[in-house]
Coordinates of C-alpha atoms in Angstrom, one line a residue:
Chain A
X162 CA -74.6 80.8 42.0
X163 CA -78.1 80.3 41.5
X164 CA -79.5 76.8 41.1
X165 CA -82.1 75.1 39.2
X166 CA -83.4 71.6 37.8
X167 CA -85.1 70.3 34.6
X168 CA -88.8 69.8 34.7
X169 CA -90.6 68.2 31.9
X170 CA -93.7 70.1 30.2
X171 CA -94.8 66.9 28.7
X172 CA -94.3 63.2 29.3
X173 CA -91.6 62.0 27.4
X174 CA -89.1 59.2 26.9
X175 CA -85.5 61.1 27.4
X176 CA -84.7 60.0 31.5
X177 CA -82.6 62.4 32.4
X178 CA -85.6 64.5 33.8
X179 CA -86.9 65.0 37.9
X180 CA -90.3 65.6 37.5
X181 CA -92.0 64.6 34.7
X182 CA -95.4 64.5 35.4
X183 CA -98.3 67.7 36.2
X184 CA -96.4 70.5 35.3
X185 CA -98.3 72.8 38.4
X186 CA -97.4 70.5 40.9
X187 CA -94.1 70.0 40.2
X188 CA -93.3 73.3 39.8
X189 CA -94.3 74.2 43.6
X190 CA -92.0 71.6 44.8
X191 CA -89.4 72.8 42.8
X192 CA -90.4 76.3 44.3
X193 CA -90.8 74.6 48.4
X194 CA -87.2 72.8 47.8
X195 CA -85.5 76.5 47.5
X196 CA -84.8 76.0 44.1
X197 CA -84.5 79.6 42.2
X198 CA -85.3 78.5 39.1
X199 CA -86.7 75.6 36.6
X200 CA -85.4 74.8 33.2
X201 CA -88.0 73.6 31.2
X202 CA -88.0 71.3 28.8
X203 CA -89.6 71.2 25.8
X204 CA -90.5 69.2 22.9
X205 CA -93.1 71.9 21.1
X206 CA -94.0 75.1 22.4
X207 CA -96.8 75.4 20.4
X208 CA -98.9 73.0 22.2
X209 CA -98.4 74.6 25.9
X210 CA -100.6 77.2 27.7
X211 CA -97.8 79.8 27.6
X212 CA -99.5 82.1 30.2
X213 CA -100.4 79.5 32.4
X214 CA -96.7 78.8 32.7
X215 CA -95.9 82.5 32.9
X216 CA -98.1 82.8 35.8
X217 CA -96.9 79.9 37.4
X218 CA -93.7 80.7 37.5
X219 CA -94.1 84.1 39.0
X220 CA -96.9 82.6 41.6
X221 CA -93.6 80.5 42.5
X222 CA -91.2 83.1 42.4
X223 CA -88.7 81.2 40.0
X224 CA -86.7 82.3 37.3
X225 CA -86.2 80.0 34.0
X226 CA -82.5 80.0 33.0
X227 CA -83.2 77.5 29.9
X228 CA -85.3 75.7 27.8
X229 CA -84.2 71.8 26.8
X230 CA -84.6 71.0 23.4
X231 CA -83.8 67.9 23.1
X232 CA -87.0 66.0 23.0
X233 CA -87.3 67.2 19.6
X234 CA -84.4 65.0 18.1
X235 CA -85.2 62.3 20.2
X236 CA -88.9 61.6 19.5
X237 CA -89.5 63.0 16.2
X238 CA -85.9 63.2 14.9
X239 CA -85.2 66.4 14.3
X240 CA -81.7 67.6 13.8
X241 CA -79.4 70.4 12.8
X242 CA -76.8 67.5 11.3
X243 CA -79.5 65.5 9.0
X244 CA -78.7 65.0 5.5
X245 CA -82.3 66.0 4.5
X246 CA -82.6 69.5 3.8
X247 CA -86.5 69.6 5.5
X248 CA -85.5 67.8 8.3
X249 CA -82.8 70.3 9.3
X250 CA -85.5 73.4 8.2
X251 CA -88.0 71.9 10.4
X252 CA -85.0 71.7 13.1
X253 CA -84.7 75.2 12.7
X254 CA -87.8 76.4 13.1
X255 CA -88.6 74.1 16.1
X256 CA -85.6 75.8 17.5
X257 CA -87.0 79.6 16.2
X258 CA -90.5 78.7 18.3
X259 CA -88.0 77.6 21.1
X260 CA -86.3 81.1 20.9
X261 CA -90.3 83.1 21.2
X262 CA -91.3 80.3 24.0
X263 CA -87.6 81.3 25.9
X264 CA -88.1 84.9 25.3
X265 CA -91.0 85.4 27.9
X266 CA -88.5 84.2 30.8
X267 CA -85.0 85.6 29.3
X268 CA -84.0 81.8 29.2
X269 CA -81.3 80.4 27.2
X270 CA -82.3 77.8 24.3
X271 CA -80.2 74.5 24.9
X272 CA -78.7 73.3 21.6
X273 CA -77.4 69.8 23.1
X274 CA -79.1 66.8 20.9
X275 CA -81.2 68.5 18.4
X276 CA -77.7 68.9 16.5
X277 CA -78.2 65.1 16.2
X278 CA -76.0 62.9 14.8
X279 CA -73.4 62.5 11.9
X280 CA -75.1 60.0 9.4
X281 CA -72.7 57.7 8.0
X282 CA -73.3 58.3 4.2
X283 CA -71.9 62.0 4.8
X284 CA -68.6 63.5 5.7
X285 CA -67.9 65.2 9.2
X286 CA -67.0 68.3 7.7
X287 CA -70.4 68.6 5.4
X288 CA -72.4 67.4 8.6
X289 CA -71.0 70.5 10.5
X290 CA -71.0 73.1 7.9
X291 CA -75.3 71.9 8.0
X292 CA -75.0 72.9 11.9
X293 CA -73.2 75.5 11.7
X294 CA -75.6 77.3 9.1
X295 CA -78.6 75.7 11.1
X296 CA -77.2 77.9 14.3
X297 CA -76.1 80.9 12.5
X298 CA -79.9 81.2 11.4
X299 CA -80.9 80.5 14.7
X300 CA -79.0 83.1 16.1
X301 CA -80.1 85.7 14.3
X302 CA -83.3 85.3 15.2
X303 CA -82.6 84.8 19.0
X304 CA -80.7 88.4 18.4
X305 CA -84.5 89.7 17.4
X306 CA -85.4 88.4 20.5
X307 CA -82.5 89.1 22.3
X308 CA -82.2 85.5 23.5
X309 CA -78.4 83.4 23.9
X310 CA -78.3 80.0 22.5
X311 CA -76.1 77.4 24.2
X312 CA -74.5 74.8 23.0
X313 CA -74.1 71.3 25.2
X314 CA -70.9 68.9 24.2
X315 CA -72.5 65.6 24.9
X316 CA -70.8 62.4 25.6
X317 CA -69.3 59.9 22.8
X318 CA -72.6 57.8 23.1
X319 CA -75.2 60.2 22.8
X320 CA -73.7 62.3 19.0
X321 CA -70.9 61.9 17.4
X322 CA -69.5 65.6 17.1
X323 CA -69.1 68.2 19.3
X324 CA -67.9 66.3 22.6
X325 CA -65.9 67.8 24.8
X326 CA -65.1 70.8 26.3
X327 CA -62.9 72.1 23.4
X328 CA -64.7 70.9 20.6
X329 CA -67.6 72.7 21.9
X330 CA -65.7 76.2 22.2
X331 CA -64.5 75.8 18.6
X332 CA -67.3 75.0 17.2
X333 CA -68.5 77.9 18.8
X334 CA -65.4 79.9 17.3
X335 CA -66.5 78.4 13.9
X336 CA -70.4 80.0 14.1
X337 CA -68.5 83.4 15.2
X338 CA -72.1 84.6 16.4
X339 CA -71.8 86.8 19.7
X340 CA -74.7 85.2 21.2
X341 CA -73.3 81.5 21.1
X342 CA -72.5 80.4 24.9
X343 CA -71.2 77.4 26.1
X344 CA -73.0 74.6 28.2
X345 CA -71.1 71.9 30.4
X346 CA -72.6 69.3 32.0
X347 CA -70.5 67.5 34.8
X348 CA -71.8 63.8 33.9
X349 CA -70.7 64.0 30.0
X350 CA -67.9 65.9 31.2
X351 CA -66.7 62.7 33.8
X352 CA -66.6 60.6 30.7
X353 CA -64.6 63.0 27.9
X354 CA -62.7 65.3 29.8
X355 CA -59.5 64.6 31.1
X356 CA -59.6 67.0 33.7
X357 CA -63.0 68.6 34.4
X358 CA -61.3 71.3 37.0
X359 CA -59.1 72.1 34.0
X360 CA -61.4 72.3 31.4
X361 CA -64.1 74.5 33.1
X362 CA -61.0 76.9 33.4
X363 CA -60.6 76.4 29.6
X364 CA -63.6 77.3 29.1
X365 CA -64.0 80.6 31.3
X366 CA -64.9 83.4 28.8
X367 CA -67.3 80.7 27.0
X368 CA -69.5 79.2 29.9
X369 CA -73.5 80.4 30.1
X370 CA -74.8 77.7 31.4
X371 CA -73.9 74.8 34.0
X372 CA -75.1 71.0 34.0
X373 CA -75.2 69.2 37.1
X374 CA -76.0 65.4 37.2
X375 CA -73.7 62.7 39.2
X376 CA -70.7 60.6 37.2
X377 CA -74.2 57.7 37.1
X378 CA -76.5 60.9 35.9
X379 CA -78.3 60.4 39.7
X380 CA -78.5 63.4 41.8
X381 CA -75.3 65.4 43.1
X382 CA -74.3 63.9 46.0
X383 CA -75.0 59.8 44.7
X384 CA -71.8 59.2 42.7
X385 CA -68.2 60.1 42.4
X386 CA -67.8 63.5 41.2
X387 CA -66.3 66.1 43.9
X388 CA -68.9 68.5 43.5
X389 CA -66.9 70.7 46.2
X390 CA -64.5 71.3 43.7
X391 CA -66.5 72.1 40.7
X392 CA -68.1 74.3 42.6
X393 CA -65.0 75.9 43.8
X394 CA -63.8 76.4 40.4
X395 CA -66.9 77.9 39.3
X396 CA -66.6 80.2 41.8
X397 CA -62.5 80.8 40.8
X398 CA -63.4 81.7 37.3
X399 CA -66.2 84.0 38.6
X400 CA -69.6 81.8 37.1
X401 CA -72.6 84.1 37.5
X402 CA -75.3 81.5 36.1
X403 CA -77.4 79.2 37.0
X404 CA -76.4 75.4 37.9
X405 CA -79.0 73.2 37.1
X406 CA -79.9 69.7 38.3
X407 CA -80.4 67.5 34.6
X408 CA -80.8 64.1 36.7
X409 CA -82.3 60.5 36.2
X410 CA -85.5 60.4 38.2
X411 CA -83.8 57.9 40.8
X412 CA -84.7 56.4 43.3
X413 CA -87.6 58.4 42.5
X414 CA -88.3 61.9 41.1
X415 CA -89.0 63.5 44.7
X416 CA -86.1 62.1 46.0
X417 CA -83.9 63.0 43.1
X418 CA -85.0 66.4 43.8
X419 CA -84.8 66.1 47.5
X420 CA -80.9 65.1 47.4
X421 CA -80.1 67.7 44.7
X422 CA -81.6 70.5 46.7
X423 CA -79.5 68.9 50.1
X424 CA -76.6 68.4 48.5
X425 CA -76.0 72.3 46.6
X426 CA -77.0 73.6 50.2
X427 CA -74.3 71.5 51.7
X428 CA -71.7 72.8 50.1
Chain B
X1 CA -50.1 41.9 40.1
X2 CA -49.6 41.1 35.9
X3 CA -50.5 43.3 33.0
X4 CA -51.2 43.4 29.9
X5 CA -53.0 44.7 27.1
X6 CA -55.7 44.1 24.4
X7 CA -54.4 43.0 20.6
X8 CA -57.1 42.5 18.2
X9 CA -56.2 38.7 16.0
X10 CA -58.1 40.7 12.9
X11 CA -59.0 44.3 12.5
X12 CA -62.3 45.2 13.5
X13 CA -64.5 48.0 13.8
X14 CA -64.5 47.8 17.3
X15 CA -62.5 50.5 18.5
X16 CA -61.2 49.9 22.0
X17 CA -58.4 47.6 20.8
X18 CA -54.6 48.7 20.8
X19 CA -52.8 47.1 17.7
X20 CA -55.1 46.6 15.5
X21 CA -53.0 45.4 12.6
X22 CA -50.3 43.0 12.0
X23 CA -50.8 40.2 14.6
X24 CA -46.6 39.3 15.3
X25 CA -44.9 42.3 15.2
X26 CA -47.7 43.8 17.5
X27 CA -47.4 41.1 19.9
X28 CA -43.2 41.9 19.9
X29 CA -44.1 45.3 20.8
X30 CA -45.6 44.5 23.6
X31 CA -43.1 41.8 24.8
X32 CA -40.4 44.6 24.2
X33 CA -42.6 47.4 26.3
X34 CA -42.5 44.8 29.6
X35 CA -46.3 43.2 29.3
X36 CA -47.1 40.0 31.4
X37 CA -49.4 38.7 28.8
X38 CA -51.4 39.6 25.8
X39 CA -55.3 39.7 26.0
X40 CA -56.6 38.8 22.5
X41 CA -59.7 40.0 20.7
X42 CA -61.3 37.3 18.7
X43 CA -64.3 37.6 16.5
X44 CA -64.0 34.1 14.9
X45 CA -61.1 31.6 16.3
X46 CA -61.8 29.3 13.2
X47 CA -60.0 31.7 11.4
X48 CA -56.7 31.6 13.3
X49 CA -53.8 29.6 12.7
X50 CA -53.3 28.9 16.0
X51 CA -50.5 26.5 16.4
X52 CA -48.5 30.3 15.1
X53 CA -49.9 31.9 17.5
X54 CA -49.1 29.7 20.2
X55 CA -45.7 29.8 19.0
X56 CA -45.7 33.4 19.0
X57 CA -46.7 33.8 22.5
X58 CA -44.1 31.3 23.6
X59 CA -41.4 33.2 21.9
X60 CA -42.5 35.8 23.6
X61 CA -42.5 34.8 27.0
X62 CA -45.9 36.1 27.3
X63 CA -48.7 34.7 28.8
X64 CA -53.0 34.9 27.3
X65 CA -54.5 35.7 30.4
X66 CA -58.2 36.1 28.4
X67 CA -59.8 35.8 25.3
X68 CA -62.3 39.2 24.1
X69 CA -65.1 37.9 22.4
X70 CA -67.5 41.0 21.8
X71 CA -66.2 40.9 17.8
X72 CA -69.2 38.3 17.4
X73 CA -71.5 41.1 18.5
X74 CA -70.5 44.2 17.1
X75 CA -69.8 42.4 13.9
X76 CA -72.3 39.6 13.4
X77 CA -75.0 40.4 15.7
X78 CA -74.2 36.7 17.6
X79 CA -76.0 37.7 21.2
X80 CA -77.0 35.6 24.3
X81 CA -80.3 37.8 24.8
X82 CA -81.7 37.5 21.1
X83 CA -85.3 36.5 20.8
X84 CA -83.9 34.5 17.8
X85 CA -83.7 31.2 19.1
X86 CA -80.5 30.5 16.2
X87 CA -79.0 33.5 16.8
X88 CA -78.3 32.6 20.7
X89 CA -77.3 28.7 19.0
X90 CA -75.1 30.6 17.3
X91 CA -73.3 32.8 20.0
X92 CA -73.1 29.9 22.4
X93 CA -71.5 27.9 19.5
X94 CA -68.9 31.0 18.8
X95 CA -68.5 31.0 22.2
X96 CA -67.5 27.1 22.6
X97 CA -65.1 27.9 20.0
X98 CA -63.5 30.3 21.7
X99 CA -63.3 28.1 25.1
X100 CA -61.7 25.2 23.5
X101 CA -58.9 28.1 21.9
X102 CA -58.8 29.7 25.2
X103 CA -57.7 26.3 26.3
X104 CA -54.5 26.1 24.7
X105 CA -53.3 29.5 27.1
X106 CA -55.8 28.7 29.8
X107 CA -56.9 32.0 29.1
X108 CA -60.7 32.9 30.4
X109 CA -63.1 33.7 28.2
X110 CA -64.8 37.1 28.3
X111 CA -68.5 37.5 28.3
X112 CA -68.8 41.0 27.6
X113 CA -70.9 42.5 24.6
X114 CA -71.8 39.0 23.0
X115 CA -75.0 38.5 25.7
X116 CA -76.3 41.5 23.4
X117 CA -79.2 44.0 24.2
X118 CA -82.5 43.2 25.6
X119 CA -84.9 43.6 22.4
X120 CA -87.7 45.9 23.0
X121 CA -90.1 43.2 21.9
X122 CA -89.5 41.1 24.5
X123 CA -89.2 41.1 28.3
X124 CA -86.0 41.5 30.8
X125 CA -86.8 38.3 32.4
X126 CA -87.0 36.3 29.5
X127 CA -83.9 37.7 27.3
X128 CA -82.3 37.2 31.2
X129 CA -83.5 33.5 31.2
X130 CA -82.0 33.2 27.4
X131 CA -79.3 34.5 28.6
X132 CA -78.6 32.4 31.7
X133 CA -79.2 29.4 29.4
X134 CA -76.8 30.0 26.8
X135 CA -74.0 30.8 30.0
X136 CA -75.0 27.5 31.6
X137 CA -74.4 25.7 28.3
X138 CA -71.2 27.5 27.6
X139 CA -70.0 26.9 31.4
X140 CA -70.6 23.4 30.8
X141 CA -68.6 23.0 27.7
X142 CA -65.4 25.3 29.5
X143 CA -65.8 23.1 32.8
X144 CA -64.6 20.3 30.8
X145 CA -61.8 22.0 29.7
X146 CA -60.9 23.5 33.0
X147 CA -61.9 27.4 31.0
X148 CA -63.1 30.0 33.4
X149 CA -65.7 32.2 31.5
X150 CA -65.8 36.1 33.2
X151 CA -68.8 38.3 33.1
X152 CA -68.1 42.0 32.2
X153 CA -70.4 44.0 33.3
X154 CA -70.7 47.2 30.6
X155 CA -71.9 50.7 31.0
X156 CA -75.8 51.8 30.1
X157 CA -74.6 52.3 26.7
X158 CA -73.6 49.3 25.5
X159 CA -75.8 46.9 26.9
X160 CA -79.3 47.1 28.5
X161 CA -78.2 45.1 31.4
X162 CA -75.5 44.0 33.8
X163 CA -74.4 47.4 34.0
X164 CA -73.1 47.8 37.7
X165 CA -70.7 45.4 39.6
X166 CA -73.9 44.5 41.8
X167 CA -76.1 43.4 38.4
X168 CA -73.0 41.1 37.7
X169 CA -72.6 39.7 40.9
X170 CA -76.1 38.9 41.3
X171 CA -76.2 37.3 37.5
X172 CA -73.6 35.1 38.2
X173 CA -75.3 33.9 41.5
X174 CA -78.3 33.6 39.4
X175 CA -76.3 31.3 36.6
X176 CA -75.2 29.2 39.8
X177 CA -72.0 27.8 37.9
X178 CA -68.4 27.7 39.5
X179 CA -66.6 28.9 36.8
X180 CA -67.9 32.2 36.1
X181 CA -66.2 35.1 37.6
X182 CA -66.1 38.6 37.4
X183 CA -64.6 40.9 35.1
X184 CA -64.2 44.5 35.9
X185 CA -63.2 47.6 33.9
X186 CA -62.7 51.2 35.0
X187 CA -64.4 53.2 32.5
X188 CA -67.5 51.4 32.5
X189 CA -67.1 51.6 36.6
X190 CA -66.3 55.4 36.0
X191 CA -69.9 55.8 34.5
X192 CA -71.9 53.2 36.6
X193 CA -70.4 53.1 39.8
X194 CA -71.3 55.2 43.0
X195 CA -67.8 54.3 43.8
X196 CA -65.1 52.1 42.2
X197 CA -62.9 51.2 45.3
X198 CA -66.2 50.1 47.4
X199 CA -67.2 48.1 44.3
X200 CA -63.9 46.7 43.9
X201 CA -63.9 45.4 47.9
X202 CA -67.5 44.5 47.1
X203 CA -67.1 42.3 44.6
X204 CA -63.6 40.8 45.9
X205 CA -64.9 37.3 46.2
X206 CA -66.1 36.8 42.2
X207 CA -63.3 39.3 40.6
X208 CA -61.4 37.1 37.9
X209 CA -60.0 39.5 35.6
X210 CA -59.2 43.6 35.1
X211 CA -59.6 45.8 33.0
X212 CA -57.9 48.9 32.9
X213 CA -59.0 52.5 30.7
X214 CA -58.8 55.7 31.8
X215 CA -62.1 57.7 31.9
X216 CA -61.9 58.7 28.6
X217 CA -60.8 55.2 27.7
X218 CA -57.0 56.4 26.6
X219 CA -54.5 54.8 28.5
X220 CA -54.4 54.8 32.2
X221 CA -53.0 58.4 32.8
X222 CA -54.6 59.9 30.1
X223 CA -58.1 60.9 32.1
X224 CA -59.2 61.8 36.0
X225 CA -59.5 57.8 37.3
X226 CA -56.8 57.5 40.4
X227 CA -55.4 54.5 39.7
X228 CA -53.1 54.4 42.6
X229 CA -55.5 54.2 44.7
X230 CA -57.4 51.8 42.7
X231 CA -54.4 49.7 42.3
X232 CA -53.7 49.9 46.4
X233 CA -57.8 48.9 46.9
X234 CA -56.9 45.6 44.2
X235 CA -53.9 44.8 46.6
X236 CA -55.9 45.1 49.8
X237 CA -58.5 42.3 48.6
X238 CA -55.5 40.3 47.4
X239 CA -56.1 40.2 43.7
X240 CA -54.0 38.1 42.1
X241 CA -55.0 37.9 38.1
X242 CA -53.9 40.4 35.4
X243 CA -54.7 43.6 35.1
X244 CA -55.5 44.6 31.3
X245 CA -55.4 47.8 28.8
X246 CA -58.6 47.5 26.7
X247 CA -58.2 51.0 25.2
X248 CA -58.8 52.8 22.4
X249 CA -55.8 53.0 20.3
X250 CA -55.1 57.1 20.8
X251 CA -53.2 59.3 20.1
X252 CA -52.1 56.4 18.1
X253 CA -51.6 52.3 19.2
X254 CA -48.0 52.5 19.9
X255 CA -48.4 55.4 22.0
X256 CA -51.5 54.5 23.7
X257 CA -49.3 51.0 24.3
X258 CA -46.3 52.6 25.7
X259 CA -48.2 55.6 27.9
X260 CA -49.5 52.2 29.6
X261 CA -46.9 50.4 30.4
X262 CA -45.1 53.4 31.7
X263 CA -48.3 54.2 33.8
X264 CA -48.3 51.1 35.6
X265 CA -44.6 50.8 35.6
X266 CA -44.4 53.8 38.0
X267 CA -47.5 53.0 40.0

């Protein structure tokens, strides 16, 4: 199992990033931790020196498994689930550019928040036929490219659909696209699965890509979650990805960093 | 140890309520399923005919160990930390209200969502003064009628602050009354705490009242919280008040009532 954490290529207001500032520099301590890879997340690829991070990363010798998303719901509002037609078109192509960006590292695109919300003035099911024709067009394009989506249940807090383990492999059943995966993160997970042992065995034949943060979204290693066992059954059901560290920058980013890189060696 | 659960006096949209409907037979329901007591969710207690209700709990042989109080919030926008100087007139006043209905079950009064969000307009330390001054006031008011008020400290969220046991520890030192206490509830703890027992023996001096949801906030045995051994670490700092089902009503109310009675019953 390879590991990984999310580094920011902007500043942004989502928390749940190590790293946020000076891309370069962050990167090599990524690199000096033993990390093998970096997920990057993004709000826009089209203002980034895409070379400049190709080269980077290779100077580093890291691999990118995925490419976040979610700033793009979060600061401008963008969203797969929005009753207005141009807001889920512009959703769509942000996610297209996401796809060309992630197709220079073989990364996975993240579709966790930018599916957005349920508005109340519509019905679930016409909310979800929007997302579901919002990812089918995605997918084809990331076929071109030959790029997976994957798609992030999310606790009951942060979107009202698509929340645990089994919602997210039937809506996944519902898009009926080959190149669909499945993303679990263990700190959503702590909050809607009853089991989380049980439900990454659910989900065996659906998992691309894994989510590590703490039950308080600190680094592995400064909550409750048994990280032994996850592991474990990673290993049971034969996981071949990438975990990677999506963490609050606490105490501070270094140290968040620091203790994630400690405790995956640990165990 | 006593238990018992959450009954809502109205409906609301508030959703972690068992028994939403039908005040009476509800309350019978849970008499008949082997409760201690009934915790009761008030928005407005102006509205009650409470000399019926007194009745009720006396035909009952059941006990009103608190009184929920976050209806004022979620509903009306009545909040301790509102820069609107009426609005916090307002929520003190509610909650007066509620400590002289408390009084007729010497029931405490619950301090959970109604001290609001911290505005992003204004400060922390001044919505925390605001909000120190409207507890003072209301602890004044309860001391004469020999009310205990509890201070729940609620998950990232919900509010904006008091999240962890050691935020509401440290606010009620700040408030510097005698009768404010403690209440704590597992699935907030599930998300905020490193660890729930060492927070429980932590905060074993203040404690005043439990809540009880499982992880996923169904019924205790619904989710991955051990509550055996959360029960054992209650009993090892000698807690003697209620412990109490604020759940959301699923699969249904009656079942979510029943899975938590038997829950406890075998523990």
């Amino acid at each position: 199992m390879k590991k990984s954490i999310v580094v920011s290529t902007s500043s942004t207001k989502f928390s749940a990033l190590a790293f946020k500032e000076d891309l370069a520099e962050n990167i090599k301590k990524v690199a000096d931790l033993g990390f093998d890879g970096v997920e990057l997340a993004v709000r826009d690829p089209k203002y980034l020196e895409v070379e400049k991070i190709i080269n980077l990363m290779k100077e580093c010798n890291l691999e990118v498994p995925a490419i976040g998303t979610g700033q793009a719901y979060g600061e401008e509002g963008l969203s797969f689930s929005d009753p207005n037609e141009i807001i889920r078109k512009m959703a769509v192509e942000r996610i297209n550019d996401q796809i060309m960006f992630a197709s220079n590292f073989d990364a996975q695109v993240i579709i966790g928040l930018i599916r957005g919300k349920i508005n109340e003035s519509v019905s679930q099911a016409e909310a979800e036929e929007w997302t579901i024709d919002c990812l089918r067009k995605c997918a084809e394009l990331a076929k071109e490219y030959n790029i997976r989506l994957t798609l992030e249940p999310v606790n009951r807090y942060e979107s009202n659909f698509i929340n645990t383990i089994v919602e997210g492999i039937e809506f996944i059943q519902r898009v009926g696209v080959t190149n669909l995966g499945l993303l679990i993160d263990t700190f959503h997970m702590n909050i809607e699965e009853v089991s989380i042992e049980d439900s990454i065995i659910q989900a065996k034949d659906y998992i691309t890509h894994v989510h590590f943060a703490d039950s308080n979204r600190w680094a592995p290693g400064c909550g409750h979650l048994d990280f032994k066992k996850i592991i474990k059954t990673l290993k049971k059901i034969d996981y071949q990805g990438y975990v990677s560290a999506e963490i609050l920058p606490l105490p501070n980013p270094d140290a968040a960093a620091r203790i994630t890189a400690e405790t995956l060696n640990k165990i």
